[in-house]
Short mmCIF file of N, CA, C and O in Angstrom, two decimals:
data_model
loop_
_atom_site.label_atom_id
_atom_site.label_comp_id
_atom_site.label_asym_id
_atom_site.label_seq_id
_atom_site.Cartn_x
_atom_site.Cartn_y
_atom_site.Cartn_z
N MET A 1 -1.88 34.88 -17.54
CA MET A 1 -0.97 34.62 -16.43
C MET A 1 0.23 35.57 -16.61
O MET A 1 0.85 35.62 -17.65
N GLY A 2 0.56 36.27 -15.53
CA GLY A 2 1.64 37.23 -15.59
C GLY A 2 3.00 36.56 -15.42
O GLY A 2 3.13 35.38 -15.09
N PHE A 3 4.03 37.36 -15.65
CA PHE A 3 5.40 36.88 -15.55
C PHE A 3 5.70 36.31 -14.16
O PHE A 3 6.29 35.24 -14.03
N LEU A 4 5.31 37.01 -13.11
CA LEU A 4 5.58 36.55 -11.75
C LEU A 4 4.83 35.25 -11.44
O LEU A 4 5.37 34.38 -10.76
N ASP A 5 3.62 35.13 -11.97
CA ASP A 5 2.86 33.89 -11.76
C ASP A 5 3.56 32.72 -12.43
O ASP A 5 3.66 31.63 -11.87
N LYS A 6 4.07 32.95 -13.66
CA LYS A 6 4.79 31.89 -14.38
C LYS A 6 6.07 31.53 -13.63
O LYS A 6 6.42 30.34 -13.50
N ALA A 7 6.79 32.53 -13.14
CA ALA A 7 8.03 32.27 -12.40
C ALA A 7 7.74 31.47 -11.14
O ALA A 7 8.47 30.54 -10.80
N LYS A 8 6.66 31.83 -10.44
CA LYS A 8 6.29 31.11 -9.22
C LYS A 8 5.92 29.67 -9.55
O LYS A 8 6.32 28.74 -8.85
N GLN A 9 5.18 29.48 -10.62
CA GLN A 9 4.77 28.13 -11.02
C GLN A 9 6.01 27.30 -11.36
O GLN A 9 6.11 26.15 -10.96
N MET A 10 6.94 27.89 -12.10
CA MET A 10 8.17 27.17 -12.46
C MET A 10 8.98 26.84 -11.22
O MET A 10 9.55 25.74 -11.11
N ALA A 11 9.04 27.76 -10.28
CA ALA A 11 9.78 27.51 -9.04
C ALA A 11 9.13 26.39 -8.24
O ALA A 11 9.82 25.52 -7.69
N ASP A 12 7.80 26.38 -8.18
CA ASP A 12 7.08 25.33 -7.48
C ASP A 12 7.32 23.97 -8.13
O ASP A 12 7.53 22.97 -7.43
N GLU A 13 7.32 23.94 -9.46
CA GLU A 13 7.56 22.69 -10.18
C GLU A 13 8.99 22.20 -9.94
O GLU A 13 9.22 21.00 -9.75
N ALA A 14 9.94 23.13 -9.95
CA ALA A 14 11.34 22.76 -9.71
C ALA A 14 11.51 22.22 -8.30
O ALA A 14 12.23 21.23 -8.08
N ALA A 15 10.86 22.84 -7.33
CA ALA A 15 10.95 22.38 -5.94
C ALA A 15 10.35 20.99 -5.80
O ALA A 15 10.91 20.12 -5.12
N ALA A 16 9.21 20.77 -6.44
CA ALA A 16 8.57 19.45 -6.39
C ALA A 16 9.46 18.39 -7.01
O ALA A 16 9.60 17.28 -6.48
N LYS A 17 10.08 18.71 -8.13
CA LYS A 17 10.97 17.77 -8.83
C LYS A 17 12.20 17.48 -7.95
O LYS A 17 12.64 16.33 -7.86
N ALA A 18 12.72 18.51 -7.31
CA ALA A 18 13.88 18.33 -6.44
C ALA A 18 13.54 17.41 -5.27
O ALA A 18 14.32 16.53 -4.90
N LYS A 19 12.36 17.60 -4.67
CA LYS A 19 11.93 16.74 -3.56
C LYS A 19 11.79 15.30 -4.02
O LYS A 19 12.18 14.36 -3.33
N GLU A 20 11.22 15.13 -5.21
CA GLU A 20 11.02 13.78 -5.76
C GLU A 20 12.38 13.12 -6.01
O GLU A 20 12.58 11.95 -5.67
N THR A 21 13.29 13.87 -6.60
CA THR A 21 14.63 13.34 -6.88
C THR A 21 15.35 12.98 -5.59
O THR A 21 15.99 11.93 -5.49
N ALA A 22 15.25 13.83 -4.58
CA ALA A 22 15.89 13.56 -3.30
C ALA A 22 15.32 12.31 -2.66
O ALA A 22 16.06 11.49 -2.11
N ALA A 23 14.01 12.14 -2.75
CA ALA A 23 13.37 10.95 -2.18
C ALA A 23 13.84 9.69 -2.91
O ALA A 23 14.12 8.67 -2.28
N ASP A 24 13.94 9.77 -4.25
CA ASP A 24 14.43 8.63 -5.04
C ASP A 24 15.86 8.28 -4.64
O ASP A 24 16.20 7.10 -4.45
N LEU A 25 16.71 9.29 -4.53
CA LEU A 25 18.10 9.04 -4.16
C LEU A 25 18.21 8.44 -2.78
O LEU A 25 19.00 7.52 -2.55
N GLN A 26 17.42 8.95 -1.86
CA GLN A 26 17.45 8.42 -0.50
C GLN A 26 16.98 6.97 -0.48
O GLN A 26 17.57 6.13 0.20
N GLU A 27 15.96 6.67 -1.27
CA GLU A 27 15.44 5.30 -1.33
C GLU A 27 16.49 4.35 -1.92
O GLU A 27 16.69 3.25 -1.43
N LYS A 28 17.15 4.81 -2.98
CA LYS A 28 18.16 3.97 -3.63
C LYS A 28 19.41 3.83 -2.79
O LYS A 28 20.04 2.78 -2.78
N ALA A 29 19.79 4.90 -2.10
CA ALA A 29 21.02 4.89 -1.31
C ALA A 29 20.85 4.23 0.05
O ALA A 29 21.82 3.80 0.66
N GLY A 30 19.63 4.13 0.52
CA GLY A 30 19.36 3.58 1.85
C GLY A 30 20.02 2.23 2.10
O GLY A 30 20.78 2.09 3.07
N PRO A 31 19.78 1.23 1.26
CA PRO A 31 20.40 -0.08 1.49
C PRO A 31 21.93 -0.02 1.45
O PRO A 31 22.61 -0.67 2.24
N THR A 32 22.46 0.78 0.54
CA THR A 32 23.92 0.90 0.44
C THR A 32 24.49 1.54 1.70
O THR A 32 25.52 1.11 2.22
N MET A 33 23.79 2.55 2.19
CA MET A 33 24.25 3.21 3.41
C MET A 33 24.17 2.26 4.60
O MET A 33 25.07 2.23 5.43
N GLU A 34 23.13 1.48 4.68
CA GLU A 34 23.00 0.52 5.78
C GLU A 34 24.10 -0.52 5.71
O GLU A 34 24.68 -0.90 6.73
N LYS A 35 24.39 -0.99 4.50
CA LYS A 35 25.46 -1.98 4.32
C LYS A 35 26.80 -1.39 4.75
O LYS A 35 27.58 -2.04 5.45
N ALA A 36 27.07 -0.16 4.32
CA ALA A 36 28.33 0.49 4.70
C ALA A 36 28.41 0.69 6.21
O ALA A 36 29.47 0.49 6.82
N LYS A 37 27.30 1.04 6.82
CA LYS A 37 27.25 1.23 8.27
C LYS A 37 27.55 -0.09 8.99
O LYS A 37 28.32 -0.13 9.94
N GLN A 38 26.96 -1.16 8.50
CA GLN A 38 27.17 -2.48 9.10
C GLN A 38 28.62 -2.92 8.94
O GLN A 38 29.25 -3.42 9.87
N GLU A 39 29.18 -2.71 7.74
CA GLU A 39 30.57 -3.09 7.49
C GLU A 39 31.52 -2.29 8.38
O GLU A 39 32.51 -2.83 8.89
N ALA A 40 31.23 -1.01 8.57
CA ALA A 40 32.06 -0.18 9.43
C ALA A 40 32.01 -0.69 10.87
O ALA A 40 33.04 -0.75 11.56
N ALA A 41 30.84 -1.08 11.31
CA ALA A 41 30.70 -1.61 12.67
C ALA A 41 31.47 -2.91 12.82
O ALA A 41 32.15 -3.14 13.83
N GLU A 42 31.40 -3.77 11.80
CA GLU A 42 32.13 -5.04 11.84
C GLU A 42 33.63 -4.81 11.85
O GLU A 42 34.37 -5.47 12.60
N LEU A 43 34.10 -3.86 11.04
CA LEU A 43 35.53 -3.54 11.03
C LEU A 43 35.97 -3.00 12.38
O LEU A 43 37.06 -3.33 12.86
N GLY A 44 35.13 -2.19 12.98
CA GLY A 44 35.44 -1.66 14.30
C GLY A 44 35.58 -2.78 15.33
O GLY A 44 36.50 -2.78 16.15
N GLU A 45 34.69 -3.75 15.26
CA GLU A 45 34.76 -4.87 16.19
C GLU A 45 36.00 -5.73 15.94
O GLU A 45 36.62 -6.20 16.88
N LYS A 46 36.35 -5.90 14.67
CA LYS A 46 37.55 -6.69 14.35
C LYS A 46 38.81 -5.96 14.80
O LYS A 46 39.78 -6.59 15.21
N ALA A 47 38.82 -4.65 14.71
CA ALA A 47 40.00 -3.87 15.07
C ALA A 47 40.14 -3.67 16.57
O ALA A 47 41.23 -3.37 17.05
N LYS A 48 39.07 -3.86 17.31
CA LYS A 48 39.08 -3.59 18.74
C LYS A 48 40.16 -4.37 19.49
O LYS A 48 40.90 -3.79 20.29
N PRO A 49 40.32 -5.69 19.26
CA PRO A 49 41.37 -6.42 20.00
C PRO A 49 42.78 -5.88 19.69
O PRO A 49 43.59 -5.76 20.60
N ALA A 50 43.03 -5.55 18.43
CA ALA A 50 44.34 -5.02 18.09
C ALA A 50 44.56 -3.67 18.76
O ALA A 50 45.66 -3.39 19.27
N PHE A 51 43.53 -2.84 18.78
CA PHE A 51 43.64 -1.55 19.45
C PHE A 51 43.91 -1.73 20.93
O PHE A 51 44.76 -1.05 21.51
N GLU A 52 43.19 -2.64 21.56
CA GLU A 52 43.39 -2.89 22.99
C GLU A 52 44.80 -3.39 23.26
O GLU A 52 45.41 -3.01 24.26
N LYS A 53 45.33 -4.24 22.36
CA LYS A 53 46.70 -4.76 22.53
C LYS A 53 47.70 -3.61 22.45
O LYS A 53 48.61 -3.52 23.28
N VAL A 54 47.54 -2.74 21.46
CA VAL A 54 48.45 -1.61 21.31
C VAL A 54 48.34 -0.68 22.52
O VAL A 54 49.35 -0.18 23.03
N LYS A 55 47.14 -0.48 22.98
CA LYS A 55 46.90 0.37 24.16
C LYS A 55 47.63 -0.21 25.37
O LYS A 55 48.28 0.51 26.13
N GLN A 56 47.53 -1.53 25.56
CA GLN A 56 48.19 -2.19 26.68
C GLN A 56 49.70 -2.10 26.56
O GLN A 56 50.40 -1.81 27.52
N GLU A 57 50.21 -2.32 25.35
CA GLU A 57 51.65 -2.24 25.12
C GLU A 57 52.17 -0.83 25.39
O GLU A 57 53.25 -0.65 25.96
N ALA A 58 51.41 0.16 24.99
CA ALA A 58 51.80 1.56 25.24
C ALA A 58 51.84 1.84 26.74
O ALA A 58 52.77 2.50 27.23
N ALA A 59 50.88 1.32 27.46
CA ALA A 59 50.86 1.51 28.91
C ALA A 59 52.07 0.83 29.56
O ALA A 59 52.72 1.40 30.45
N GLU A 60 52.39 -0.37 29.09
CA GLU A 60 53.54 -1.10 29.63
C GLU A 60 54.84 -0.35 29.33
O GLU A 60 55.72 -0.25 30.20
N LEU A 61 54.97 0.16 28.12
CA LEU A 61 56.17 0.92 27.77
C LEU A 61 56.27 2.18 28.62
O LEU A 61 57.37 2.56 29.05
N GLY A 62 55.15 2.81 28.86
CA GLY A 62 55.14 3.99 29.72
C GLY A 62 55.63 3.67 31.12
O GLY A 62 56.41 4.42 31.70
N GLU A 63 55.19 2.53 31.64
CA GLU A 63 55.63 2.11 32.97
C GLU A 63 57.12 1.79 32.98
O GLU A 63 57.82 2.12 33.93
N LYS A 64 57.60 1.14 31.91
CA LYS A 64 59.03 0.82 31.83
C LYS A 64 59.87 2.09 31.70
O LYS A 64 61.00 2.14 32.17
N ALA A 65 59.34 3.10 31.08
CA ALA A 65 60.09 4.34 30.86
C ALA A 65 60.12 5.23 32.10
O ALA A 65 61.00 6.09 32.21
N LYS A 66 59.21 5.04 33.03
CA LYS A 66 59.14 5.90 34.22
C LYS A 66 60.47 5.99 34.98
O LYS A 66 60.90 7.08 35.30
N PRO A 67 61.12 4.86 35.28
CA PRO A 67 62.38 4.98 36.03
C PRO A 67 63.44 5.79 35.26
O PRO A 67 64.14 6.60 35.86
N ALA A 68 63.53 5.57 33.97
CA ALA A 68 64.51 6.31 33.18
C ALA A 68 64.17 7.80 33.15
O ALA A 68 65.06 8.66 33.21
N MET A 69 62.89 8.11 33.09
CA MET A 69 62.46 9.51 33.10
C MET A 69 62.78 10.15 34.44
O MET A 69 63.24 11.30 34.49
N GLU A 70 62.54 9.44 35.52
CA GLU A 70 62.86 9.96 36.85
C GLU A 70 64.36 10.19 37.00
O GLU A 70 64.79 11.20 37.54
N LYS A 71 65.15 9.23 36.51
CA LYS A 71 66.60 9.35 36.58
C LYS A 71 67.07 10.57 35.77
O LYS A 71 67.89 11.36 36.24
N ALA A 72 66.53 10.74 34.57
CA ALA A 72 66.89 11.87 33.73
C ALA A 72 66.48 13.18 34.40
O ALA A 72 67.23 14.17 34.36
N LYS A 73 65.34 13.18 35.03
CA LYS A 73 64.87 14.38 35.74
C LYS A 73 65.82 14.72 36.89
O LYS A 73 66.23 15.88 37.06
N ASP A 74 66.20 13.70 37.66
CA ASP A 74 67.12 13.93 38.78
C ASP A 74 68.47 14.43 38.28
O ASP A 74 69.05 15.36 38.87
N GLU A 75 68.97 13.84 37.21
CA GLU A 75 70.25 14.28 36.65
C GLU A 75 70.17 15.72 36.14
O GLU A 75 71.11 16.49 36.31
N ALA A 76 69.06 16.07 35.53
CA ALA A 76 68.88 17.44 35.04
C ALA A 76 68.87 18.42 36.20
O ALA A 76 69.48 19.51 36.11
N ILE A 77 68.23 18.05 37.29
CA ILE A 77 68.20 18.92 38.48
C ILE A 77 69.60 19.09 39.04
O ILE A 77 70.03 20.20 39.37
N GLN A 78 70.34 17.98 39.13
CA GLN A 78 71.71 18.05 39.64
C GLN A 78 72.59 18.93 38.75
O GLN A 78 73.37 19.75 39.24
N LEU A 79 72.47 18.77 37.44
CA LEU A 79 73.25 19.59 36.51
C LEU A 79 72.89 21.06 36.63
O LEU A 79 73.76 21.94 36.59
N ALA A 80 71.61 21.33 36.80
CA ALA A 80 71.16 22.71 36.95
C ALA A 80 71.73 23.31 38.23
O ALA A 80 72.17 24.47 38.25
N GLU A 81 71.77 22.52 39.31
CA GLU A 81 72.33 23.01 40.56
C GLU A 81 73.83 23.25 40.44
O GLU A 81 74.36 24.25 40.95
N LYS A 82 74.54 22.35 39.74
CA LYS A 82 75.98 22.55 39.52
C LYS A 82 76.23 23.80 38.69
O LYS A 82 77.14 24.58 38.99
N ALA A 83 75.40 23.98 37.65
CA ALA A 83 75.57 25.16 36.81
C ALA A 83 75.28 26.42 37.60
O ALA A 83 75.99 27.44 37.47
N LYS A 84 74.29 26.38 38.44
CA LYS A 84 73.94 27.52 39.28
C LYS A 84 75.09 27.85 40.23
O LYS A 84 75.46 29.01 40.42
N GLY A 85 75.66 26.80 40.81
CA GLY A 85 76.81 26.99 41.71
C GLY A 85 78.02 27.55 40.97
O GLY A 85 78.72 28.42 41.48
N ALA A 86 78.24 27.06 39.77
CA ALA A 86 79.37 27.55 38.97
C ALA A 86 79.18 29.00 38.59
O ALA A 86 80.15 29.78 38.52
N LEU A 87 77.96 29.41 38.35
CA LEU A 87 77.69 30.79 37.97
C LEU A 87 77.88 31.75 39.16
O LEU A 87 78.23 32.91 38.97
N LYS A 88 77.67 31.25 40.37
CA LYS A 88 77.84 32.08 41.57
C LYS A 88 79.31 32.35 41.86
O LYS A 88 79.63 33.33 42.51
N LYS A 89 80.19 31.49 41.40
CA LYS A 89 81.63 31.62 41.70
C LYS A 89 82.25 32.71 40.92
O LYS A 89 82.13 33.26 39.99
#
């Protein structure tokens, strides 16, 4: 058996061992991954009401802020017009 044949055989054996190890790890990790996936889904469901509450509160605050924003916008426009007028003089 030549050097290249031995190298090929060793590479084939290493590949087979790697596949076997990967399959073992996947088999062992499968239940843990499923459990983690389930727990993540449960946490998401538990957090959903709090998220919705914060979302609603943010929307309400946005609505409350609209009049103040409009007033500030109008005042900024008026100040800009006064400044423009002052610059023309």
